[in-house]
Amino acid sequence: MRSRTNGKTEAAPSSLEGSPAGSPEGPPCDVLVVGGGVIGLVTAWRAAQRGLAVTVVDPEPGGGAAQVAAGMLAAVTELHYGEQTLLGLNLASARRYPDFAAELTEASGQDIGYRACGTLAVALDADDRAHLRDLHALQVRSGLTSEWLNGRECRRLEPMLAPGVRGGLRVDGDHQVDPRRLAAALVVACERAGVRFTRAWAQALSVVRDRATGVVLADGTALAAGQTVLAGGSLSGRLAGVPEEVTAPVRPVKGQVLRLTVPRRYAPFLSRTVRAVVRGSHVYLVPRVSGELVVGATSEELGWDTTVTAGGVYELLRDAHELVPGITELPLTETRAGLRPGSPDNAPLLGPTALAGLHLATGHHRNGILLTPVTGDVMAHALTTGELPDEAAAFTPRRFTSAHLNSSKHLTELSA
Ligand code: GLY
């Protein structure tokens, strides 16, 4: 993956920063979710379905990284060395997607663009081919279904591929969803389930006698809650008033993404998600039924910078063009950058923290859209029982507290 670090870390937006927390006032709800991206929304929806009174605090629910993300559900093709524990959670969420999509469509009356299209990951030169062979071996060792194809077989599946494609992996289980539709449907499903929305910025966490008791908004209004969930994506670590030892260790990882449109006369341009390693860089092309073609993504460590750069657009188009030369004929309709919430081990932080009443649902990094269904279930379980279900035990935020780091096997497992 392209990585760029220039040592420059821009100041975070002031939205989650502010004055010390005051005492909460007003009628308390059971659960206050800070952040109305897909992770906060799915947490709110699932918690409301379990009978909890839930409020989401966000000036623009349904916004955030989902407005940029491509929506690949790529548990197998995006497997990385050292992420075996995360793989289990990714697969658990991928398995949930068909039922989750059907339920959410029913609950919201909106289609979320879930498409069981499969994925083809290809290589363009000998080094890329060696890289993909290694990935295939890792997939097979991990018990995953992935078939090696030669170049001709790849082009038979996707005739728009460049003649130089050397081979690839056919992964019929890696699908896609439309993250913008997903976010919009979750907002409606939440509303219909009785979730209340406070369209404002949370300024500070309120803590009374070693317990989180809600948040104070930017205008000074205090909202009280039995439990507070920080689900603010890459900003989750910036809320004032959160004690240092339970602050979410997340950082923004910038991704630039392009959207093109396939005119009807060119359809079907691609029939499935196509991704590639092009001379060491990763690029993916996600074709939607609507004709939208999403091309992503850079991976840059530049703080809270969401500038779309000429270099980012150039690199993505250059690599996409090597892979599918016909792409340069298509209208370029949108360029945008978003921020992945990166955690120290690339895995999410889910459930109760060491501060009573405070939960985290953040740090999903490259897998926020994929992990949306399982995150909703895990968080609803944690909010109703106080415990993480077994399938998510390794993702406790407590793995990053210092006492835990000295004794825990979690990190070793995640980085082995
Ligand atoms: N999972 C795709 C990305 O993070 O760019």
Coordinates of C-alpha atoms and ligand atoms in Angstrom, one line a residue:
M1 CA 0.0 0.0 0.0
R2 CA 1.2 3.5 -0.7
S3 CA 2.4 5.2 2.4
R4 CA 3.6 8.7 2.9
T5 CA 4.8 10.4 6.0
N6 CA 6.2 13.8 5.8
G7 CA 6.5 14.5 9.5
K8 CA 3.8 17.1 9.3
T9 CA 0.9 16.5 11.6
E10 CA -1.8 19.1 11.2
A11 CA -3.8 20.2 14.2
A12 CA -7.0 18.1 14.6
P13 CA -10.3 19.9 14.0
S14 CA -11.5 21.5 17.2
S15 CA -14.8 19.7 17.0
L16 CA -14.1 17.2 19.7
E17 CA -11.9 19.4 21.7
G18 CA -13.0 21.9 24.3
S19 CA -13.4 23.0 27.8
P20 CA -13.5 20.6 30.8
A21 CA -16.6 18.6 31.3
G22 CA -19.4 20.0 33.4
S23 CA -22.1 18.1 35.3
P24 CA -24.7 16.5 33.1
E25 CA -28.3 17.8 33.3
G26 CA -31.6 16.9 31.7
P27 CA -33.3 13.5 31.4
P28 CA -30.7 10.8 30.9
C29 CA -30.8 8.3 28.1
D30 CA -29.5 4.7 28.5
V31 CA -26.8 5.1 25.8
L32 CA -25.2 8.2 24.2
V33 CA -23.3 7.5 21.0
V34 CA -20.7 10.1 20.1
G35 CA -20.3 10.0 16.4
G36 CA -22.9 9.2 13.7
G37 CA -20.8 7.5 11.1
V38 CA -21.7 3.9 10.2
I39 CA -20.1 2.5 13.3
G40 CA -21.9 4.8 15.7
L41 CA -25.2 4.4 13.8
V42 CA -25.1 0.6 13.7
T43 CA -24.3 0.6 17.5
A44 CA -27.3 2.9 18.1
W45 CA -29.6 0.8 15.9
R46 CA -28.7 -2.5 17.4
A47 CA -28.9 -1.1 21.0
A48 CA -32.3 0.5 20.3
Q49 CA -33.5 -2.8 19.0
R50 CA -32.6 -4.3 22.4
G51 CA -34.9 -1.8 24.1
L52 CA -32.3 0.8 25.2
A53 CA -33.0 4.5 24.9
V54 CA -30.3 5.8 22.6
T55 CA -29.1 9.3 21.5
V56 CA -26.6 9.9 18.7
V57 CA -24.6 13.1 18.9
D58 CA -23.2 14.3 15.6
P59 CA -23.8 17.5 13.6
E60 CA -24.2 15.4 10.4
P61 CA -25.3 11.8 11.0
G62 CA -24.4 9.5 8.1
G63 CA -21.3 11.6 7.2
G64 CA -17.7 10.7 7.9
A65 CA -15.4 8.2 6.2
A66 CA -18.4 6.3 4.7
Q67 CA -18.9 9.1 2.3
V68 CA -15.4 8.4 0.8
A69 CA -15.0 4.6 1.3
A70 CA -15.3 2.3 -1.7
G71 CA -17.2 -0.4 0.3
M72 CA -15.1 -3.5 -0.5
L73 CA -15.9 -6.4 1.8
A74 CA -12.5 -7.8 1.3
A75 CA -11.7 -10.1 4.2
V76 CA -9.8 -12.5 2.0
T77 CA -8.1 -10.2 -0.7
E78 CA -7.1 -7.7 1.9
L79 CA -5.6 -10.2 4.3
H80 CA -2.3 -9.0 5.8
Y81 CA 0.5 -10.9 7.6
G82 CA 0.1 -10.6 11.4
E83 CA -3.7 -10.0 11.2
Q84 CA -5.0 -13.5 11.9
T85 CA -7.1 -12.5 14.9
L86 CA -8.6 -9.6 12.9
L87 CA -9.3 -12.1 10.1
G88 CA -11.6 -14.0 12.3
L89 CA -13.7 -10.9 13.1
N90 CA -13.6 -9.8 9.4
L91 CA -15.0 -13.2 8.3
A92 CA -17.6 -13.2 11.0
S93 CA -18.8 -9.8 9.7
A94 CA -18.7 -10.9 6.0
R95 CA -20.8 -13.9 6.9
R96 CA -23.4 -11.6 8.5
Y97 CA -23.7 -9.2 5.5
P98 CA -26.4 -10.9 3.4
D99 CA -28.8 -11.1 6.3
F100 CA -27.7 -7.7 7.6
A101 CA -28.4 -6.1 4.2
A102 CA -31.8 -7.7 4.0
E103 CA -32.8 -6.6 7.5
L104 CA -31.5 -3.1 7.1
T105 CA -33.3 -2.8 3.7
E106 CA -36.5 -3.9 5.3
A107 CA -36.1 -1.6 8.3
S108 CA -35.2 1.5 6.3
G109 CA -37.0 0.9 3.0
Q110 CA -33.6 1.6 1.3
D111 CA -31.4 -0.5 -0.8
I112 CA -27.8 -0.5 0.5
G113 CA -26.1 -1.7 -2.7
Y114 CA -24.9 -5.0 -1.3
R115 CA -23.6 -6.9 -4.3
A116 CA -22.3 -10.5 -4.2
C117 CA -19.9 -9.9 -7.1
G118 CA -16.7 -11.4 -6.0
T119 CA -13.2 -10.0 -6.4
L120 CA -10.2 -10.6 -8.8
A121 CA -6.8 -9.6 -7.5
V122 CA -4.2 -9.4 -10.3
A123 CA -0.5 -8.9 -10.8
L124 CA 1.2 -6.9 -13.6
D125 CA 4.9 -7.8 -13.3
A126 CA 7.0 -10.6 -11.9
D127 CA 7.5 -8.9 -8.5
D128 CA 3.8 -8.3 -8.2
R129 CA 3.1 -11.9 -9.1
A130 CA 5.5 -13.1 -6.4
H131 CA 3.7 -10.9 -3.9
L132 CA 0.3 -12.3 -5.0
R133 CA 1.7 -15.8 -4.8
D134 CA 2.7 -15.1 -1.2
L135 CA -0.8 -13.8 -0.4
H136 CA -2.3 -16.9 -2.0
A137 CA -0.2 -19.1 0.2
L138 CA -1.2 -17.1 3.3
Q139 CA -4.9 -17.4 2.3
V140 CA -4.6 -21.1 1.8
R141 CA -2.8 -21.6 5.1
S142 CA -5.6 -19.6 6.7
G143 CA -8.2 -21.9 5.3
L144 CA -9.6 -19.3 2.9
T145 CA -11.1 -20.0 -0.6
S146 CA -9.0 -18.4 -3.3
E147 CA -8.1 -19.7 -6.7
W148 CA -5.0 -18.9 -8.7
L149 CA -5.6 -18.0 -12.3
N150 CA -3.2 -17.4 -15.2
G151 CA -3.3 -14.1 -17.1
R152 CA -5.5 -15.5 -19.9
E153 CA -8.0 -16.8 -17.3
C154 CA -8.1 -13.4 -15.6
R155 CA -8.8 -11.7 -18.9
R156 CA -11.5 -14.2 -19.8
L157 CA -13.3 -13.1 -16.6
E158 CA -12.6 -9.4 -17.1
P159 CA -11.9 -8.6 -20.8
M160 CA -11.0 -4.9 -20.0
L161 CA -7.9 -6.0 -18.2
A162 CA -4.5 -5.1 -19.7
P163 CA -2.9 -7.7 -21.9
G164 CA 0.1 -7.7 -19.5
V165 CA -1.7 -9.1 -16.5
R166 CA 0.4 -12.0 -15.4
G167 CA -2.0 -13.9 -13.2
G168 CA -4.3 -13.4 -10.3
L169 CA -6.5 -14.6 -7.5
R170 CA -10.2 -15.3 -8.0
V171 CA -12.0 -14.8 -4.6
D172 CA -15.7 -15.3 -5.1
G173 CA -16.4 -14.5 -1.4
D174 CA -15.2 -10.9 -1.3
H175 CA -18.2 -8.7 -2.2
Q176 CA -19.2 -5.0 -2.0
V177 CA -21.7 -2.6 -0.5
D178 CA -22.3 1.1 -1.2
P179 CA -21.1 2.9 1.9
R180 CA -23.2 6.1 1.2
R181 CA -26.4 4.0 0.9
L182 CA -25.4 2.0 4.0
A183 CA -25.0 5.2 6.0
A184 CA -28.3 6.7 4.7
A185 CA -30.2 3.5 5.5
L186 CA -28.7 3.3 9.0
V187 CA -29.9 6.9 9.7
V188 CA -33.5 5.9 8.7
A189 CA -33.4 2.6 10.5
C190 CA -32.2 4.4 13.7
E191 CA -35.0 6.9 13.5
R192 CA -37.6 4.2 13.0
A193 CA -36.1 2.3 15.9
G194 CA -36.6 5.4 18.2
V195 CA -33.0 6.6 18.2
R196 CA -32.8 10.3 18.9
F197 CA -30.3 12.6 17.1
T198 CA -28.7 15.6 18.6
R199 CA -27.2 17.4 15.6
A200 CA -24.2 19.1 17.4
W201 CA -20.6 18.5 18.3
A202 CA -19.7 16.8 21.5
Q203 CA -17.2 19.0 23.3
A204 CA -16.2 17.0 26.4
L205 CA -16.9 13.8 28.3
S206 CA -18.5 14.3 31.7
V207 CA -16.9 12.2 34.5
V208 CA -18.4 12.1 38.0
R209 CA -16.8 10.0 40.7
D210 CA -14.8 7.8 38.3
R211 CA -17.8 7.2 36.0
A212 CA -18.6 8.6 32.6
T213 CA -22.0 10.2 32.8
G214 CA -22.5 11.8 29.4
V215 CA -21.1 14.6 27.3
V216 CA -21.2 18.4 27.2
L217 CA -22.0 19.9 23.7
A218 CA -20.2 22.8 22.0
D219 CA -23.0 25.2 23.2
G220 CA -22.6 24.1 26.8
T221 CA -25.6 21.8 26.9
A222 CA -25.0 18.7 29.1
L223 CA -26.5 15.4 28.0
A224 CA -26.6 12.6 30.6
A225 CA -26.4 8.9 29.9
G226 CA -26.0 5.7 31.7
Q227 CA -23.4 4.6 29.1
T228 CA -21.4 6.6 26.6
V229 CA -19.9 5.2 23.4
L230 CA -17.1 7.0 21.6
A231 CA -17.5 6.2 17.9
G232 CA -16.0 9.2 16.3
G233 CA -13.7 7.5 13.8
S234 CA -10.2 9.0 13.6
L235 CA -11.4 11.8 16.0
S236 CA -12.3 9.3 18.8
G237 CA -9.2 10.1 20.8
R238 CA -9.7 13.9 20.7
L239 CA -12.7 14.3 23.0
A240 CA -11.8 16.6 26.0
G241 CA -12.3 15.2 29.5
V242 CA -11.5 11.6 28.7
P243 CA -8.9 10.3 31.2
E244 CA -5.6 9.6 29.4
E245 CA -5.5 5.9 30.3
V246 CA -8.8 5.3 28.5
T247 CA -8.2 7.6 25.5
A248 CA -8.6 5.8 22.2
P249 CA -5.2 5.3 20.6
V250 CA -6.4 6.1 17.1
R251 CA -4.8 8.2 14.4
P252 CA -6.1 9.5 11.0
V253 CA -4.8 7.5 7.9
K254 CA -5.7 9.5 4.8
G255 CA -7.2 7.8 1.8
Q256 CA -7.8 9.6 -1.5
V257 CA -10.5 8.0 -3.6
L258 CA -11.8 8.7 -7.1
R259 CA -15.2 8.2 -8.6
L260 CA -15.7 7.7 -12.4
T261 CA -18.9 7.0 -14.3
V262 CA -19.2 4.2 -16.8
P263 CA -21.4 5.3 -19.7
R264 CA -24.1 2.8 -20.6
R265 CA -22.5 2.1 -23.9
Y266 CA -19.4 0.7 -22.1
A267 CA -21.3 -1.5 -19.7
P268 CA -20.4 -3.9 -18.3
F269 CA -17.0 -2.3 -17.9
L270 CA -16.0 -4.6 -15.0
S271 CA -18.2 -7.3 -13.6
R272 CA -16.5 -7.6 -10.2
T273 CA -14.1 -5.7 -7.9
V274 CA -10.7 -5.7 -9.4
R275 CA -7.6 -5.0 -7.4
A276 CA -3.9 -5.1 -8.1
V277 CA -0.4 -4.7 -6.9
V278 CA 1.2 -2.4 -9.5
R279 CA 4.9 -2.2 -9.0
G280 CA 4.4 -2.4 -5.3
S281 CA 1.4 0.0 -5.1
H282 CA -2.1 -1.2 -4.4
V283 CA -5.1 0.0 -6.4
Y284 CA -8.7 -1.2 -6.5
L285 CA -11.6 -0.6 -8.8
V286 CA -15.1 -1.2 -7.5
P287 CA -17.9 -1.2 -10.1
R288 CA -21.4 -0.5 -9.0
V289 CA -24.6 -1.5 -10.8
S290 CA -25.4 2.3 -11.1
G291 CA -22.4 2.8 -13.4
E292 CA -20.3 4.4 -10.7
L293 CA -16.7 3.1 -10.6
V294 CA -14.7 3.8 -7.4
V295 CA -10.9 3.8 -7.6
G296 CA -8.9 3.8 -4.4
A297 CA -6.9 4.4 -2.4
T298 CA -3.9 6.2 -1.1
S299 CA -2.7 5.5 2.5
E300 CA -1.0 8.5 3.9
E301 CA 0.0 9.5 7.5
L302 CA -0.5 13.3 7.3
G303 CA -2.6 14.1 10.3
W304 CA -6.0 15.6 9.7
D305 CA -5.3 16.6 6.2
T306 CA -8.0 15.8 3.7
T307 CA -6.6 17.6 0.7
V308 CA -7.0 15.9 -2.6
T309 CA -3.6 16.2 -4.3
A310 CA -2.5 16.1 -7.9
G311 CA 0.0 13.4 -6.9
G312 CA -2.7 11.2 -5.3
V313 CA -5.0 11.5 -8.2
Y314 CA -2.1 10.9 -10.7
E315 CA -0.9 7.7 -8.9
L316 CA -4.3 6.2 -8.7
L317 CA -5.1 6.9 -12.3
R318 CA -1.7 5.8 -13.5
D319 CA -2.0 2.4 -11.7
A320 CA -5.7 2.0 -12.6
H321 CA -4.7 2.7 -16.3
E322 CA -2.0 0.1 -16.2
L323 CA -4.5 -2.4 -15.0
V324 CA -7.5 -1.4 -17.1
P325 CA -6.3 0.9 -20.0
G326 CA -9.9 1.8 -21.0
I327 CA -10.4 3.7 -17.8
T328 CA -9.0 6.9 -19.3
E329 CA -12.1 7.1 -21.5
L330 CA -14.4 7.5 -18.5
P331 CA -15.6 10.8 -17.0
L332 CA -13.9 11.5 -13.7
T333 CA -16.8 12.7 -11.6
E334 CA -15.5 13.0 -8.0
T335 CA -12.2 13.2 -6.1
R336 CA -12.3 13.0 -2.3
A337 CA -10.1 12.1 0.7
G338 CA -11.2 10.6 4.0
L339 CA -9.6 9.5 7.2
R340 CA -9.4 5.9 8.3
P341 CA -9.2 5.5 12.1
G342 CA -5.9 3.6 12.5
S343 CA -5.2 1.8 15.7
P344 CA -1.7 0.5 16.8
D345 CA -2.5 -3.0 15.7
N346 CA -4.9 -2.2 12.8
A347 CA -7.7 -3.8 14.7
P348 CA -10.8 -2.1 16.2
L349 CA -11.3 -1.2 19.8
L350 CA -14.7 -2.5 21.0
G351 CA -16.6 -2.4 24.2
P352 CA -16.1 -1.3 27.8
T353 CA -13.0 0.7 28.8
A354 CA -11.4 0.8 32.3
L355 CA -13.6 3.9 33.0
A356 CA -17.1 2.8 34.2
G357 CA -19.8 3.8 31.8
L358 CA -17.4 4.5 28.8
H359 CA -17.2 2.3 25.8
L360 CA -15.2 2.6 22.6
A361 CA -16.3 1.5 19.0
T362 CA -13.5 2.8 16.9
G363 CA -10.1 2.0 15.3
H364 CA -11.6 0.0 12.4
H365 CA -8.9 1.3 10.1
R366 CA -9.3 -0.3 6.6
N367 CA -12.3 -2.4 7.6
G368 CA -15.0 -0.1 8.9
I369 CA -17.6 -0.9 6.3
L370 CA -16.8 -4.7 6.4
L371 CA -17.0 -4.7 10.2
T372 CA -20.2 -2.7 10.5
P373 CA -22.6 -5.7 11.0
V374 CA -20.4 -7.5 13.6
T375 CA -19.7 -4.2 15.4
G376 CA -23.4 -3.6 15.9
D377 CA -24.0 -7.0 17.4
V378 CA -20.8 -6.8 19.6
M379 CA -21.6 -3.3 20.9
A380 CA -25.3 -4.2 21.6
H381 CA -24.1 -7.2 23.6
A382 CA -21.6 -5.1 25.5
L383 CA -24.1 -2.4 26.3
T384 CA -26.7 -4.8 27.5
T385 CA -24.5 -7.3 29.4
G386 CA -21.4 -5.2 30.3
E387 CA -19.2 -7.9 28.6
L388 CA -17.8 -8.5 25.1
P389 CA -19.0 -11.7 23.4
D390 CA -16.3 -14.3 22.9
E391 CA -15.8 -13.5 19.2
A392 CA -14.8 -10.0 20.1
A393 CA -12.8 -10.6 23.4
A394 CA -9.5 -9.9 21.6
F395 CA -10.6 -6.4 20.6
T396 CA -11.1 -5.0 24.1
P397 CA -9.7 -1.5 24.4
R398 CA -8.1 -2.7 27.6
R399 CA -5.4 -4.4 25.5
F400 CA -3.7 -1.0 25.2
T401 CA -3.7 -0.1 28.9
S402 CA -0.2 -0.4 30.4
A403 CA -0.9 -3.1 32.9
H404 CA -2.5 -5.2 30.2
L405 CA 0.3 -4.7 27.7
N406 CA 2.7 -6.3 30.2
S407 CA 0.8 -9.5 30.5
S408 CA -1.5 -9.8 27.5
K409 CA -1.1 -12.2 24.6
H410 CA -3.5 -10.2 22.5
L411 CA -0.9 -8.0 20.8
T412 CA 1.4 -10.9 20.3
E413 CA -1.3 -12.8 18.5
L414 CA -2.3 -9.8 16.4
S415 CA 1.3 -9.1 15.3
A416 CA 2.6 -12.6 15.0
Ligands
GLY1 N1 -10.2 -1.2 2.7 C1 -9.9 -0.3 1.7 C2 -9.1 0.9 2.1 O1 -8.8 1.1 3.3 O2 -8.6 1.7 1.3

